[in-house]
Coordinates of C-alpha atoms and ligand atoms in Angstrom, one line a residue:
X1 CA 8.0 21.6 -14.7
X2 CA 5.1 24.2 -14.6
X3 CA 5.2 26.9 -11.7
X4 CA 3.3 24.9 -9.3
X5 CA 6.1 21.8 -9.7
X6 CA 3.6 20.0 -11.5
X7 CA 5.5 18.1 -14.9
X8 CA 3.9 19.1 -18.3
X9 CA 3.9 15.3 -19.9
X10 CA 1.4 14.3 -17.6
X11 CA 2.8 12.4 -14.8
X12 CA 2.2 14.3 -11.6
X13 CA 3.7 13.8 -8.3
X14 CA 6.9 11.6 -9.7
X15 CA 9.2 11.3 -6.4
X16 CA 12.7 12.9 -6.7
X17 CA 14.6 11.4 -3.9
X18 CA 15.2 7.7 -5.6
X19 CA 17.4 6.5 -8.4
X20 CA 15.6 6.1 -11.5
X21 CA 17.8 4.0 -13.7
X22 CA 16.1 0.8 -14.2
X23 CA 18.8 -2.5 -14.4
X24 CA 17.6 -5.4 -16.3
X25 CA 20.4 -7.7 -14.7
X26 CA 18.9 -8.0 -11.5
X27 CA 15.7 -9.5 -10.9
X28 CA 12.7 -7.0 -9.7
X29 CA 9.9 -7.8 -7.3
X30 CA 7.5 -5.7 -9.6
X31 CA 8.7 -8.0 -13.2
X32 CA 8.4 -10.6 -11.0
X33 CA 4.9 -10.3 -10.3
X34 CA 4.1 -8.9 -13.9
X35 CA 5.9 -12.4 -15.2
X36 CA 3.6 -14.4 -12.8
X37 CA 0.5 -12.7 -14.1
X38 CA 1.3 -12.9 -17.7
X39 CA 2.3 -9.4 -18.7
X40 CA 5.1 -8.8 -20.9
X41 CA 7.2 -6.2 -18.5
X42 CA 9.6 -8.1 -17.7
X43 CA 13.0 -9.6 -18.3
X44 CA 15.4 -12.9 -18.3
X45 CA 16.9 -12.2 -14.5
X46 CA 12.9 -11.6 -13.4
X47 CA 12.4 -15.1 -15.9
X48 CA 14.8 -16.9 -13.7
X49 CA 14.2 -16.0 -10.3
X50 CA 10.4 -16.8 -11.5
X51 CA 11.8 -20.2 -12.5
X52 CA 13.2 -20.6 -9.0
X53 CA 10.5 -19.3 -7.3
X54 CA 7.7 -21.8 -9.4
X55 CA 9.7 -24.7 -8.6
X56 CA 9.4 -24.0 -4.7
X57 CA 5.6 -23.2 -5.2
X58 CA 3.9 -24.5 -8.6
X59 CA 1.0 -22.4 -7.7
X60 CA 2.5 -19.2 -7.5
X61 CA 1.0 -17.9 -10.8
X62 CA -2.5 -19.1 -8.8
X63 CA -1.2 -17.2 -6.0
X64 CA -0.2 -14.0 -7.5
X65 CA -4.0 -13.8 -9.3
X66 CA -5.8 -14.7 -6.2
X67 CA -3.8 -11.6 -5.1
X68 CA -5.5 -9.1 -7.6
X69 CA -8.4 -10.5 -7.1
X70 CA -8.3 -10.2 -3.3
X71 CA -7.2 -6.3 -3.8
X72 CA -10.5 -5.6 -6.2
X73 CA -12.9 -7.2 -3.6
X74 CA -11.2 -5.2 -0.9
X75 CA -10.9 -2.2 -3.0
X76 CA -14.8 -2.3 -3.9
X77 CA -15.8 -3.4 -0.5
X78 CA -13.6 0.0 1.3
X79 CA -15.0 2.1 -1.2
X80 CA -18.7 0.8 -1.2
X81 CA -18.0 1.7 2.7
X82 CA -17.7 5.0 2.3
X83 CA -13.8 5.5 1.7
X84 CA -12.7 8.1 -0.9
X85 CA -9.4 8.2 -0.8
X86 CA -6.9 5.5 -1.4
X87 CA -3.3 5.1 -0.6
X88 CA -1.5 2.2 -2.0
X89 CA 1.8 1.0 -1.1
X90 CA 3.5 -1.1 -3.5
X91 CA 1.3 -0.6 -6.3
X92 CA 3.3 -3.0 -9.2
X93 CA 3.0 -2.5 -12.9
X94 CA -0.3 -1.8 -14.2
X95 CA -2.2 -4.3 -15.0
X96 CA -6.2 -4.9 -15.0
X97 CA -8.6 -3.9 -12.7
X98 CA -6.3 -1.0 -11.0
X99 CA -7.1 0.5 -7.5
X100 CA -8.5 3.8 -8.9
X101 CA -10.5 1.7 -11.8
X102 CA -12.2 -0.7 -9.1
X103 CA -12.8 2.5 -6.7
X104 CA -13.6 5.0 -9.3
X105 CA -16.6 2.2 -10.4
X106 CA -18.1 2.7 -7.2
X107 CA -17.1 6.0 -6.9
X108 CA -16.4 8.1 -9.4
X109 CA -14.7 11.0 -7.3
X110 CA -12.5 8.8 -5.5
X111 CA -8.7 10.0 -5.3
X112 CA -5.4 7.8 -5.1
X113 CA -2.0 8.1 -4.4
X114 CA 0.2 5.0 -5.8
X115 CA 3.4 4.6 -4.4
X116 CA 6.3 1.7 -5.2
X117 CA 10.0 2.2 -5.2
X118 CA 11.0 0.2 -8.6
X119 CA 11.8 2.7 -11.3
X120 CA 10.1 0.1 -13.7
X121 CA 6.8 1.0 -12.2
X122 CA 7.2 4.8 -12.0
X123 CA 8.2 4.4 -16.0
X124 CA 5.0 2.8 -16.6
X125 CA 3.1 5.7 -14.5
X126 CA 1.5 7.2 -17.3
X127 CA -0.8 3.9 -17.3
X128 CA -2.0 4.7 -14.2
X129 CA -2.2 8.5 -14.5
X130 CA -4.3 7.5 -17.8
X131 CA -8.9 8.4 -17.6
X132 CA -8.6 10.3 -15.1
X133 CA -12.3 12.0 -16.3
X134 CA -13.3 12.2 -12.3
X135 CA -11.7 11.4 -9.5
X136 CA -7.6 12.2 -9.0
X137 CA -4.6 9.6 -9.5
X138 CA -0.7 10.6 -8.6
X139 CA 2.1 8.6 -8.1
X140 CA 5.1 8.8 -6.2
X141 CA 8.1 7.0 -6.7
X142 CA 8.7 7.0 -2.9
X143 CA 9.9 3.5 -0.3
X144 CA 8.1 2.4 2.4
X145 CA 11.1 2.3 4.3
X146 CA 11.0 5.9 5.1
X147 CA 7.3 6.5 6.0
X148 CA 7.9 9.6 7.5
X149 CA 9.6 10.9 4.2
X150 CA 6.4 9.5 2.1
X151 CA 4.1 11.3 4.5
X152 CA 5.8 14.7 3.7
X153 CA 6.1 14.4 -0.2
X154 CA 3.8 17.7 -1.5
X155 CA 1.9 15.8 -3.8
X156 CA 0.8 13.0 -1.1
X157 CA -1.3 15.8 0.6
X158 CA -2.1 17.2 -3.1
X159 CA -4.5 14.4 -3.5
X160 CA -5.3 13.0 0.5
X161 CA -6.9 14.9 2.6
X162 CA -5.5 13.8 6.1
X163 CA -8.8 14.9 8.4
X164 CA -10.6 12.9 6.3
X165 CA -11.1 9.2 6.3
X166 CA -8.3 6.9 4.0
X167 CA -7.8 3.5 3.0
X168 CA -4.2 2.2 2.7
X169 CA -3.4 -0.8 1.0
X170 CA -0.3 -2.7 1.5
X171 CA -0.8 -5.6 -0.7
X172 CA 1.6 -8.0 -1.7
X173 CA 4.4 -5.7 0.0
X174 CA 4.8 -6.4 3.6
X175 CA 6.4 -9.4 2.9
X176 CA 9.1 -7.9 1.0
X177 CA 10.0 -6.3 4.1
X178 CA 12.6 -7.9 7.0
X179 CA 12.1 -7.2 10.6
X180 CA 14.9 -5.2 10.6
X181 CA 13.3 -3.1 7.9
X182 CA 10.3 -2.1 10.4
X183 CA 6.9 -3.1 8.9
X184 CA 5.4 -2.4 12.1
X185 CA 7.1 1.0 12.2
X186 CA 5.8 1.7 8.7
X187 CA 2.0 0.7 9.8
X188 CA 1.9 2.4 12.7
X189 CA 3.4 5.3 11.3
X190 CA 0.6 5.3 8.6
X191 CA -2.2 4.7 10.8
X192 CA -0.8 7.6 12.8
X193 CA -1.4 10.0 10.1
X194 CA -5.3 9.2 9.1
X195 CA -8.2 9.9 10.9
X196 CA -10.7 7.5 12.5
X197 CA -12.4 5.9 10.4
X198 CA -9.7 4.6 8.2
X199 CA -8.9 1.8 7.1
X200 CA -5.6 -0.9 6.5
X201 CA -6.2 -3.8 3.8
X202 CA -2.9 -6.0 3.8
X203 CA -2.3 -9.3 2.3
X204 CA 1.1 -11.4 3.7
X205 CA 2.9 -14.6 2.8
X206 CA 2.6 -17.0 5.6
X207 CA 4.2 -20.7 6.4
X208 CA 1.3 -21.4 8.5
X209 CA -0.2 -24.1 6.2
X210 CA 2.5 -25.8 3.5
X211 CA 5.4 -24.4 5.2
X212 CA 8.1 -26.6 2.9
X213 CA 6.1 -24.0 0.3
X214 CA 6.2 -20.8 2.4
X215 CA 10.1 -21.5 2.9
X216 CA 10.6 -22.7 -0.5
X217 CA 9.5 -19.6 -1.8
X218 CA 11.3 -17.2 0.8
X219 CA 14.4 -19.0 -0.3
X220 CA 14.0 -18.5 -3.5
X221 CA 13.1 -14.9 -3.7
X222 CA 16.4 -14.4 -1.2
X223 CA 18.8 -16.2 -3.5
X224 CA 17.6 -14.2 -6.6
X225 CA 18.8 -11.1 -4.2
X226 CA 14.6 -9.9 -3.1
X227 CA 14.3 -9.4 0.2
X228 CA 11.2 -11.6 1.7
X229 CA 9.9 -12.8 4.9
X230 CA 6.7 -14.6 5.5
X231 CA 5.1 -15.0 8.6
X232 CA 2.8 -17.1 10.9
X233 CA -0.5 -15.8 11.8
X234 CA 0.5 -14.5 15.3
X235 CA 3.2 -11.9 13.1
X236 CA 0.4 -11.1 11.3
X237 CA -1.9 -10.1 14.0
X238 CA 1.1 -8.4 15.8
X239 CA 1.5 -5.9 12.6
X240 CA -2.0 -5.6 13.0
X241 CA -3.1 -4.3 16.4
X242 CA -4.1 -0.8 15.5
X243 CA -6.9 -2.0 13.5
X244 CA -10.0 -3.9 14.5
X245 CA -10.5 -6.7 11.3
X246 CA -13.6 -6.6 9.8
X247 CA -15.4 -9.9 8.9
X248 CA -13.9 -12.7 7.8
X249 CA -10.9 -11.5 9.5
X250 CA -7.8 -12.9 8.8
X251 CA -8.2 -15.7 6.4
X252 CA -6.5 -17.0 2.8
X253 CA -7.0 -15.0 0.1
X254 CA -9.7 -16.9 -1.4
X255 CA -11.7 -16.8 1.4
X256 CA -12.2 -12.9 1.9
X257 CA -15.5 -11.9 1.2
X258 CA -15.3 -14.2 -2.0
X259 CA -18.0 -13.0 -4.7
X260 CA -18.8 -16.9 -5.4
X261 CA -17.7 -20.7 -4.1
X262 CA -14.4 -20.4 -2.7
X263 CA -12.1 -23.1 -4.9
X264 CA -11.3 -25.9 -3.0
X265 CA -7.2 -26.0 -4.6
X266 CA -6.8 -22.5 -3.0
X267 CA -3.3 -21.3 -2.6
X268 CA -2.5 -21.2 0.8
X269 CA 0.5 -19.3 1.6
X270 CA -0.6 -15.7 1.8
X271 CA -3.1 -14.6 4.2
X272 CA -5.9 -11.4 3.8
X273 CA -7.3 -9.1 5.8
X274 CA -9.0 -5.5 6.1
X275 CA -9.4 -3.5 9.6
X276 CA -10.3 -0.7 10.6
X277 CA -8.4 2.4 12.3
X278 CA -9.2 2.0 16.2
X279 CA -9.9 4.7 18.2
Ligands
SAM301 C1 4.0 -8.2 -5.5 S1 3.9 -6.6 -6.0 C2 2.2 -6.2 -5.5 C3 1.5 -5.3 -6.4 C4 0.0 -5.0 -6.0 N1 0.0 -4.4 -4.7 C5 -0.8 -6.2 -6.0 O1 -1.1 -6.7 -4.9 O2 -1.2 -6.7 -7.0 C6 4.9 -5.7 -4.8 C7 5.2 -4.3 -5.1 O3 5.8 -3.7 -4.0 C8 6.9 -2.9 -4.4 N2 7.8 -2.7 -3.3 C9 8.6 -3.6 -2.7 N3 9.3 -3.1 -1.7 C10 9.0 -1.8 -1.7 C11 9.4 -0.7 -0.9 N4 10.2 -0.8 0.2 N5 8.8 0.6 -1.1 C12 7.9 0.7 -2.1 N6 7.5 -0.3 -2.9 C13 8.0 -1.5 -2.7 C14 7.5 -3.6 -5.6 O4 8.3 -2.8 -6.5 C15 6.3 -4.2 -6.3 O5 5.8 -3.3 -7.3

């Protein structure tokens, strides 16, 4: 560590409050995810509970890009609108088309905090922490659980300035999170701590249309011991009423502000949406 707590091999702002040994016998949301979108980070309990998972949704692979792409188009569209600085929740392994790569396009100052609780990710932080020619990147190996103990970390307000306007992402997460583990706690705690003018981008899994697929998938990611929760539109909205949706509102992922013809086989368990802060 240097004087001002910063590491010397590059990776700033590495949490110390979570256990850092990564086990390979239990499946991990974040391999999980990595397996679905081809990358190689991953192992054979992530394998099976993908398996499981692809057997109660087929389309998951088609879910999980539709996913990425959904976070660059909402990514470009928050930081073609102004927004600087990016805080995002659940951030996965690297893979392409990262929040600070998509924001720093637009703009090259923009700043971003990644946070995610799987020690697999925070070992692969160097990928994010990588080009950082302009704007700032840091990550935090922090859980959403505790919001207030995220808000206080150092380095969070080492690269967000809170009177400022901020865009936090919570893609892919919130449905990793039971009712009894708060979301709404952990959103309105958030939205507490940024000025107007910010905003929430979220995706969620959601029943609402092929619910033998929503609850084929919950039950799958349960039995390979992940938490996960989808919910119906009206849960949606209810974790969203401190922010006024933008346009399309909340709609598949396909359909948010697609950049061409929506496909017509769109996967249609996870819902999109971006709002903004209300006053
Ligand atoms: C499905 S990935 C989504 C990655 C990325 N946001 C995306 O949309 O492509 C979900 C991520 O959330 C992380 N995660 C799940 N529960 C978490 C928690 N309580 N605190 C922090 N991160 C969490 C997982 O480790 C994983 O990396």
């Amino acid at each position: 560590m240097s004087e001002n707590g910063r590491r010397q091999d590059g990776i700033e702002g590495v949490g110390h409050w979570l256990p850092t040994t990564i086990d390979t016998s239990v499946a991990h949301i974040a391999r999980v995810y990595d397996f679905f979108l081809g990358g190689k980070d991953n192992f054979p309990a992530d394998r099976e509970a993908a398996a499981r998972i692809l057997k109660g949704n087929p389309g998951m692979r088609d879910t999980c890009r539709e996913q990425r792409e959904y976070l660059r188009r909402a990514v470009r569209f928050l930081a073609e609108s102004g927004i600087r600085q990016f805080i995002d929740i659940g951030t996965g392994l690297p893979t392409q088309e990262n929040t600070h790569e998509v924001a720093q396009k637009v703009a090259p100052d923009s700043r971003v905090a990644y946070i995610d609780n799987d020690p697999i990710v925070l070992a692969h932080a160097r990928v994010l922490m990588a080009d950082q020619d302009h704007g700032r990147t840091v990550f935090i190996h922090a859980d959403a659980r505790e919001p207030g103990k995220l808000l206080a970390d150092p380095t969070l307000a080492d690269v967000i300035d809170f009177t400022r306007p901020v865009a936090i992402l919570l893609i892919g997460i919130l449905h990793f999170m039971p009712d009894n583990e708060n979301p709404a706690e952990l959103i309105s705690t958030l939205l507490d701590a940024v000025p107007e003018g910010s905003y929430l981008a979220i995706s969620h899994g959601t029943p609402d249309f092929a619910p033998e697929i929503g609850d084929a998938v919950q039950a799958a990611y349960q039995a390979s011991s992940m938490p996960c929760r989808v919910r119906t539109s009206e849960e949606v909205m209810a974790l969203l009423r401190g922010v006024e949706l933008v346009e399309p509102g909340l709609v598949l992922l396909a359909e948010w502000r697609p950049d061409g013809p929506v496909p017509e086989d769109r996967q249609e368990i996870t819902y999109a949406a971006v709002g903004r802060k209300r006053s």
